[in-house]
PDB file of C-alpha atoms in Angstrom:
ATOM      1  CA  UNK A 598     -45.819  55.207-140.767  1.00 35.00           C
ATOM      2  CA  UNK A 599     -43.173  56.800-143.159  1.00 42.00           C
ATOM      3  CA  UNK A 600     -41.602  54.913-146.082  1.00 47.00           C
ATOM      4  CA  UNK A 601     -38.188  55.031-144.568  1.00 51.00           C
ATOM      5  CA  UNK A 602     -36.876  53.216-141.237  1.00 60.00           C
ATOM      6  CA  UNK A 603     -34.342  53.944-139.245  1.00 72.00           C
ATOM      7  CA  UNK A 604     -32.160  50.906-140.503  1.00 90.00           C
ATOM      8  CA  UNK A 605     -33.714  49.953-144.053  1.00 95.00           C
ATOM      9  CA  UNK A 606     -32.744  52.212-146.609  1.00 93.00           C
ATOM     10  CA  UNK A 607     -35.167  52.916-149.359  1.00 94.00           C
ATOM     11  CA  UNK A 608     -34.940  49.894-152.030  1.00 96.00           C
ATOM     12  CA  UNK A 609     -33.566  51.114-155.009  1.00 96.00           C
ATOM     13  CA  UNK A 610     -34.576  48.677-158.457  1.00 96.00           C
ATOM     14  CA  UNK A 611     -32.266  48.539-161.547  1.00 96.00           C
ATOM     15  CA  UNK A 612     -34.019  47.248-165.310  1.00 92.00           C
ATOM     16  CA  UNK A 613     -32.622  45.788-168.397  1.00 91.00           C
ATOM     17  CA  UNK A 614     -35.449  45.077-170.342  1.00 89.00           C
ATOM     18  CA  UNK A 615     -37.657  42.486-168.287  1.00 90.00           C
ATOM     19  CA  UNK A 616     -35.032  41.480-165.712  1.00 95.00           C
ATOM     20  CA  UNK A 617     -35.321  43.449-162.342  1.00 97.00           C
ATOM     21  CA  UNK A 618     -32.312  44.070-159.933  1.00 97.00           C
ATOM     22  CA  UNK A 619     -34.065  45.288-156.372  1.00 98.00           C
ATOM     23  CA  UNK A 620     -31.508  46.482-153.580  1.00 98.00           C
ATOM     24  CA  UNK A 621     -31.824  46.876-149.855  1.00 98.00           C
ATOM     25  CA  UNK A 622     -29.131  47.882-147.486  1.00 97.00           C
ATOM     26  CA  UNK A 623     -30.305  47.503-143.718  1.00 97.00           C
ATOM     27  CA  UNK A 624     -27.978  48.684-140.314  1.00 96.00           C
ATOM     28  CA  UNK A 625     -29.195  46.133-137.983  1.00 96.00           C
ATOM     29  CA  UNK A 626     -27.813  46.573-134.597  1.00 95.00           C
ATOM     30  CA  UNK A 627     -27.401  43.343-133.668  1.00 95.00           C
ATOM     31  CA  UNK A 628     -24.246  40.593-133.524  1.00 94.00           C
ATOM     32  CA  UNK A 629     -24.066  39.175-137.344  1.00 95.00           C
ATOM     33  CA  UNK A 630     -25.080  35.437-135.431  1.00 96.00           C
ATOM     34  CA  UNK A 631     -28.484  36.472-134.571  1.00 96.00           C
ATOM     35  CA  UNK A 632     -28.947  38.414-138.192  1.00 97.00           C
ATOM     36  CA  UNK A 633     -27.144  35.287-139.964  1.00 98.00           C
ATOM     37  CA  UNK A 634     -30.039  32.919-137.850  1.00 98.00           C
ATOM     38  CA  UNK A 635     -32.564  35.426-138.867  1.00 98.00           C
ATOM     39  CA  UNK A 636     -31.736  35.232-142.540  1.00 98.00           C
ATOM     40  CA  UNK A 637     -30.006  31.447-143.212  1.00 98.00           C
ATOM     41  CA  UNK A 638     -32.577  29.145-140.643  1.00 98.00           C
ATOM     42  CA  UNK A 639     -35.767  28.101-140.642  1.00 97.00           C
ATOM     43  CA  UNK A 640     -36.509  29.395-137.467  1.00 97.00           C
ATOM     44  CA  UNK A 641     -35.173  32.363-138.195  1.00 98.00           C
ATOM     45  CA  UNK A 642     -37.119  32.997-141.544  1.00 98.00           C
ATOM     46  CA  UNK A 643     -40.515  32.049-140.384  1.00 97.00           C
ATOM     47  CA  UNK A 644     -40.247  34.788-137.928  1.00 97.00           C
ATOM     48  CA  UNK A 645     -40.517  37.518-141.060  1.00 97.00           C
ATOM     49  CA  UNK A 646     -40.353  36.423-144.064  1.00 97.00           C
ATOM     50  CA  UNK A 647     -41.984  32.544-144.776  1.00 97.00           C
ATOM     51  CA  UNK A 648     -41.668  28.651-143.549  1.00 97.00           C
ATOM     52  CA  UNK A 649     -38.978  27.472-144.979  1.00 97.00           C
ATOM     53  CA  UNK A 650     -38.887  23.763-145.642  1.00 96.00           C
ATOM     54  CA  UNK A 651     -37.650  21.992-146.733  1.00 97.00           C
ATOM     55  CA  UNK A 652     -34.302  24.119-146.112  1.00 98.00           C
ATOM     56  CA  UNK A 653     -30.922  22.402-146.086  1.00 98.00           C
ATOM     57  CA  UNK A 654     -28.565  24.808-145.550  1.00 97.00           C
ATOM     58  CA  UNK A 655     -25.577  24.041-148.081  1.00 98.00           C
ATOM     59  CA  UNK A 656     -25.022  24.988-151.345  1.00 98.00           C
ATOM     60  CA  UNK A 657     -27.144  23.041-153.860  1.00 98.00           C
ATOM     61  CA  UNK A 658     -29.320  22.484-151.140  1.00 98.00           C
ATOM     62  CA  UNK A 659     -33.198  22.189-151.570  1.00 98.00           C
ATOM     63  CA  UNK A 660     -35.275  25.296-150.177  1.00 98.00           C
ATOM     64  CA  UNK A 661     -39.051  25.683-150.370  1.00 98.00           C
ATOM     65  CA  UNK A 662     -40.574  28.989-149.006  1.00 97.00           C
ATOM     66  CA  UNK A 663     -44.432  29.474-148.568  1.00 96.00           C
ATOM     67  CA  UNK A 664     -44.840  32.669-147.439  1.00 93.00           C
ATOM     68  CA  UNK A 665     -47.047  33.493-144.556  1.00 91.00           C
ATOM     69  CA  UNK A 666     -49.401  36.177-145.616  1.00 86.00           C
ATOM     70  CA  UNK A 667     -51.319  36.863-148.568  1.00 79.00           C
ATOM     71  CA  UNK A 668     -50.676  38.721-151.631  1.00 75.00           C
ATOM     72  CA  UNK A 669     -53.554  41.143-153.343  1.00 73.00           C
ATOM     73  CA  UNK A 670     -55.900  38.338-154.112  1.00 80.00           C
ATOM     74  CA  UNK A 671     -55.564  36.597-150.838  1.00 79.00           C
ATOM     75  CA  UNK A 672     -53.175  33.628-152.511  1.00 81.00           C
ATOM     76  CA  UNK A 673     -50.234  32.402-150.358  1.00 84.00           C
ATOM     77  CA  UNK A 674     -47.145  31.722-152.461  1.00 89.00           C
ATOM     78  CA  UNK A 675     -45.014  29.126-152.836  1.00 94.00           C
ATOM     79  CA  UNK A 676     -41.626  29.206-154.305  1.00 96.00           C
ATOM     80  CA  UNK A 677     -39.168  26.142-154.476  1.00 98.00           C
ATOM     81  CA  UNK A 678     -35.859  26.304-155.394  1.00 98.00           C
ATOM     82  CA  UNK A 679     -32.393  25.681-154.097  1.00 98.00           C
ATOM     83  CA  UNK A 680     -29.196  27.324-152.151  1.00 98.00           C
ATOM     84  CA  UNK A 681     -26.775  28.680-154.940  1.00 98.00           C
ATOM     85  CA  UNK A 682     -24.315  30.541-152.334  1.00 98.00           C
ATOM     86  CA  UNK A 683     -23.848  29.455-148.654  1.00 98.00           C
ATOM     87  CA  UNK A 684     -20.591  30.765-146.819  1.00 98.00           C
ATOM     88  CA  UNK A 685     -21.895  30.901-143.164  1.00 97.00           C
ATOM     89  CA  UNK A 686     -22.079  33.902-141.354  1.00 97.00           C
ATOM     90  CA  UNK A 687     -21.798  36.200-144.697  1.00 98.00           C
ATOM     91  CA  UNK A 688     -23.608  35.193-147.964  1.00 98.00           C
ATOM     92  CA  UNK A 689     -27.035  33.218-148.252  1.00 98.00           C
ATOM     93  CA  UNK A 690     -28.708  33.024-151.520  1.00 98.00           C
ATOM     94  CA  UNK A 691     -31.892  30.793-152.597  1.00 98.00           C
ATOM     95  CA  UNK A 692     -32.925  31.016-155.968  1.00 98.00           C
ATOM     96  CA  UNK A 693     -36.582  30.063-156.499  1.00 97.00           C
ATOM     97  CA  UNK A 694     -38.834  28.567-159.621  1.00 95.00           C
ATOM     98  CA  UNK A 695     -40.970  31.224-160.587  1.00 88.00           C
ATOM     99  CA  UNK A 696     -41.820  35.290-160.143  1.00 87.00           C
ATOM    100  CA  UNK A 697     -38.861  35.207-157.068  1.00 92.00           C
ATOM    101  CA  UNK A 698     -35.897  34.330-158.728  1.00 97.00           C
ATOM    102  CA  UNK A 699     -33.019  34.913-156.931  1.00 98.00           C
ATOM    103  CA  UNK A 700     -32.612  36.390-153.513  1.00 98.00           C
ATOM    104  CA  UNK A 701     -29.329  36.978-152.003  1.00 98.00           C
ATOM    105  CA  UNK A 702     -28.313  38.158-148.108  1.00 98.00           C
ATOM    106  CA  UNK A 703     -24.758  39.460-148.201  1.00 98.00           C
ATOM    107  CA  UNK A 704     -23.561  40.335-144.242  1.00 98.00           C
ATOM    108  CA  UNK A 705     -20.752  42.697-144.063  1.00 96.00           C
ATOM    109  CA  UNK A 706     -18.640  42.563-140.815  1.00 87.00           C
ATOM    110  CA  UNK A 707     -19.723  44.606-137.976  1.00 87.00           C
ATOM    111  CA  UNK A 708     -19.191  48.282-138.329  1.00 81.00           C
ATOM    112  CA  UNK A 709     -19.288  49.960-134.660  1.00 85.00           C
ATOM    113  CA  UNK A 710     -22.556  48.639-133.483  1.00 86.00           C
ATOM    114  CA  UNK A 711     -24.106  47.312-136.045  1.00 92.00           C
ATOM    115  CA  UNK A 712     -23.879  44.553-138.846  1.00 95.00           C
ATOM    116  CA  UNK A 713     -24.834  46.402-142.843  1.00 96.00           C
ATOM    117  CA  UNK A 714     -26.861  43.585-144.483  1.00 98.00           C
ATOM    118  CA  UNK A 715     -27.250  43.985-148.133  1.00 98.00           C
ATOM    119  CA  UNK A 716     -29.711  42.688-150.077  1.00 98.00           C
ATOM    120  CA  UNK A 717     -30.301  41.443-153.742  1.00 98.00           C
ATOM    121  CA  UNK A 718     -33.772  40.257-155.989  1.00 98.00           C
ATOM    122  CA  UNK A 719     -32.764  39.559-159.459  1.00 98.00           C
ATOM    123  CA  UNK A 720     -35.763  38.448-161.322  1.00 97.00           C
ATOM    124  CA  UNK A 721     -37.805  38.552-164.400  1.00 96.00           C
ATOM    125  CA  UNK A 722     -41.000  40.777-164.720  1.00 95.00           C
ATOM    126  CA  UNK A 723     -42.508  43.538-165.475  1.00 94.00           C
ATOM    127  CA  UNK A 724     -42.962  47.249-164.180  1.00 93.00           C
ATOM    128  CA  UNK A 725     -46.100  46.405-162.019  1.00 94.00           C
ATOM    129  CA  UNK A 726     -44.062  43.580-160.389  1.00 94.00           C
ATOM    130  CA  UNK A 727     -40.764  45.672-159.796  1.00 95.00           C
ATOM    131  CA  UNK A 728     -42.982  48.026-157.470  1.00 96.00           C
ATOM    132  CA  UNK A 729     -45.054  44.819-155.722  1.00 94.00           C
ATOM    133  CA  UNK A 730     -41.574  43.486-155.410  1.00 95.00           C
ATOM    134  CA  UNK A 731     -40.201  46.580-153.577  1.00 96.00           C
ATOM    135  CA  UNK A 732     -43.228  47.329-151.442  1.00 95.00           C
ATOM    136  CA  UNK A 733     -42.985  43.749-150.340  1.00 94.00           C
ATOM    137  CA  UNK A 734     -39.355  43.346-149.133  1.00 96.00           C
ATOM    138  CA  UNK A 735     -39.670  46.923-147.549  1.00 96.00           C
ATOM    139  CA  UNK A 736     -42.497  45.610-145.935  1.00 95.00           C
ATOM    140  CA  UNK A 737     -41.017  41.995-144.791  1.00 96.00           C
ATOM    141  CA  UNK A 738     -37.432  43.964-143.602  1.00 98.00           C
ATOM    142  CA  UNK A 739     -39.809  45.720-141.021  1.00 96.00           C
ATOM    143  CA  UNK A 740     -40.629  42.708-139.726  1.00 97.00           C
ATOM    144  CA  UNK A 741     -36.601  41.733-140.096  1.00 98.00           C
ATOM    145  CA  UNK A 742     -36.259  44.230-137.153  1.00 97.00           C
ATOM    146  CA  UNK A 743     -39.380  43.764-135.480  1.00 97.00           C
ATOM    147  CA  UNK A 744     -38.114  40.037-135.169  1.00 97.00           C
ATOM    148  CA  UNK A 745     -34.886  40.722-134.473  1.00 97.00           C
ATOM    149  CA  UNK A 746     -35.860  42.737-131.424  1.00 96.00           C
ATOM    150  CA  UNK A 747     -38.093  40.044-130.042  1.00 97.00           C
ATOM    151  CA  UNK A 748     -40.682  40.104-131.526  1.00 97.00           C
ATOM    152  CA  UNK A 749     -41.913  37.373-134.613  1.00 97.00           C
ATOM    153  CA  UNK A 750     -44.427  38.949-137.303  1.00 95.00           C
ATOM    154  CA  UNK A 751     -48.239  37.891-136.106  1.00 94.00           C
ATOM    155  CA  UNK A 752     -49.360  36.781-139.354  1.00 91.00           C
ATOM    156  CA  UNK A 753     -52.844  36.158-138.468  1.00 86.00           C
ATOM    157  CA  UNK A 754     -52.884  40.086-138.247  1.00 88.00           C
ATOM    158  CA  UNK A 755     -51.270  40.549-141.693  1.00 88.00           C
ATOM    159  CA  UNK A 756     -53.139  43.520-143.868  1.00 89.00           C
ATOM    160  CA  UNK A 757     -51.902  44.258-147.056  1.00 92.00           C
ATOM    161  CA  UNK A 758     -52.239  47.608-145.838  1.00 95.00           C
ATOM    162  CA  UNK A 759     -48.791  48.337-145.277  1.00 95.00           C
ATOM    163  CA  UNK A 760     -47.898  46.969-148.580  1.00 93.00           C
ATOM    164  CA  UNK A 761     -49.988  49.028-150.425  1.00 95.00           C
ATOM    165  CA  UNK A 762     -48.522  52.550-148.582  1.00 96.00           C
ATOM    166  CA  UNK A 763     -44.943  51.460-149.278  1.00 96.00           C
ATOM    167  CA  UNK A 764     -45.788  50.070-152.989  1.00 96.00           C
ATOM    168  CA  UNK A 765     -47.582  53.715-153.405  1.00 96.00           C
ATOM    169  CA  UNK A 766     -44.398  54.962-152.550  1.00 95.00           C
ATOM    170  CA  UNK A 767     -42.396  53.152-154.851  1.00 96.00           C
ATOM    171  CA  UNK A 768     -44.612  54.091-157.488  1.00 95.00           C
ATOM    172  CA  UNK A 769     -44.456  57.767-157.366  1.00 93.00           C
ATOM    173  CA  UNK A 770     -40.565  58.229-157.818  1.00 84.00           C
ATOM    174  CA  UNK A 771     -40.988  55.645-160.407  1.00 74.00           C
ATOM    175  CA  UNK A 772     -39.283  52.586-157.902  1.00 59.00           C
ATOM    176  CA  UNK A 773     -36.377  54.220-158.272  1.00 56.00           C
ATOM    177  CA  UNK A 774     -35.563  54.502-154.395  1.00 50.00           C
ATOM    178  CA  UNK A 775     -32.441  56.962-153.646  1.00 44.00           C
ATOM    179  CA  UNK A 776     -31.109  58.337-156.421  1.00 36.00           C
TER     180      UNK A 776
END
């Protein structure tokens, strides 16, 4: 499989000093309800990204996510946090304790067929996290469309396998993306 998809463009990372700005732009063709339930539900999230609860959907609401496959060392991880922007149909952000910091889904209105979801990580790290960082959300917006079609991640056959072509990648136009 090639680093590119159809409807993800390539992640592109900004850095000021330790603080990491990852971008994602997707063309999902799909009506912005079923990519707003896919991105702003519980349901929805489990399906390709984590289990999300608690999740109350509101700003200042509480949001734990405990993602559903492993990372290099076989850990599971657990972020908690809360929802910072919540205007329903358009913006959902969570921003989580720890390595995720913030994550933000920003739906545009349709354009033709298709609803343009951008996407925003803002978080502290280092250079080695920027590209495990890309390589992951690449990875997880596959499963975005893959579960928007109909068809929820199997977990139990998550491989980092994947993850490690898309994060070698990243790594040889220096994370960059499109430039």
């Amino acid at each position: 499989m090639s680093d590119t998809h159809p409807v993800i463009e390539r992640g592109a990372a900004e850095t000021d000093g330790d603080r990491r700005i990852l971008r994602f732009t997707l063309r999902l063709p799909h009506p912005v309800s079923r990519v707003w339930a896919a991105v702003a539900s519980s349901e929805g999230l489990r399906d390709w990204l984590a289990a999300a609860e608690p999740f109350e959907p509101r700003i200042g609401g509480a949001i734990t996510l405990r993602w559903l496959n492993t990372d290099q060392d076989g850990n599971a991880t657990v972020a908690s946090g809360t929802v910072t922007a919540w205007d329903i149909e358009r913006v959902a952000e969570y921003t989580l304790e720890g390595v995720h910091g913030r994550i933000r889904f920003h739906l545009e209105p349709p354009r033709g067929d298709h609803v343009v979801l951008r996407f925003t990580n803002e978080f502290r790290g280092d250079d080695a996290q920027r590209l495990d960082c890309l390589a992951g959300w690449h990875n997880h917006f596959e499963y975005l469309v893959e579960a928007l079609e109909g068809r929820p991640a199997d977990w139990s056959a998550w491989t980092l396998t994947r993850w490690r072509e898309l994060r070698d990648g990243y790594a040889a136009d220096g994370g960059r993306g499109p430039g």
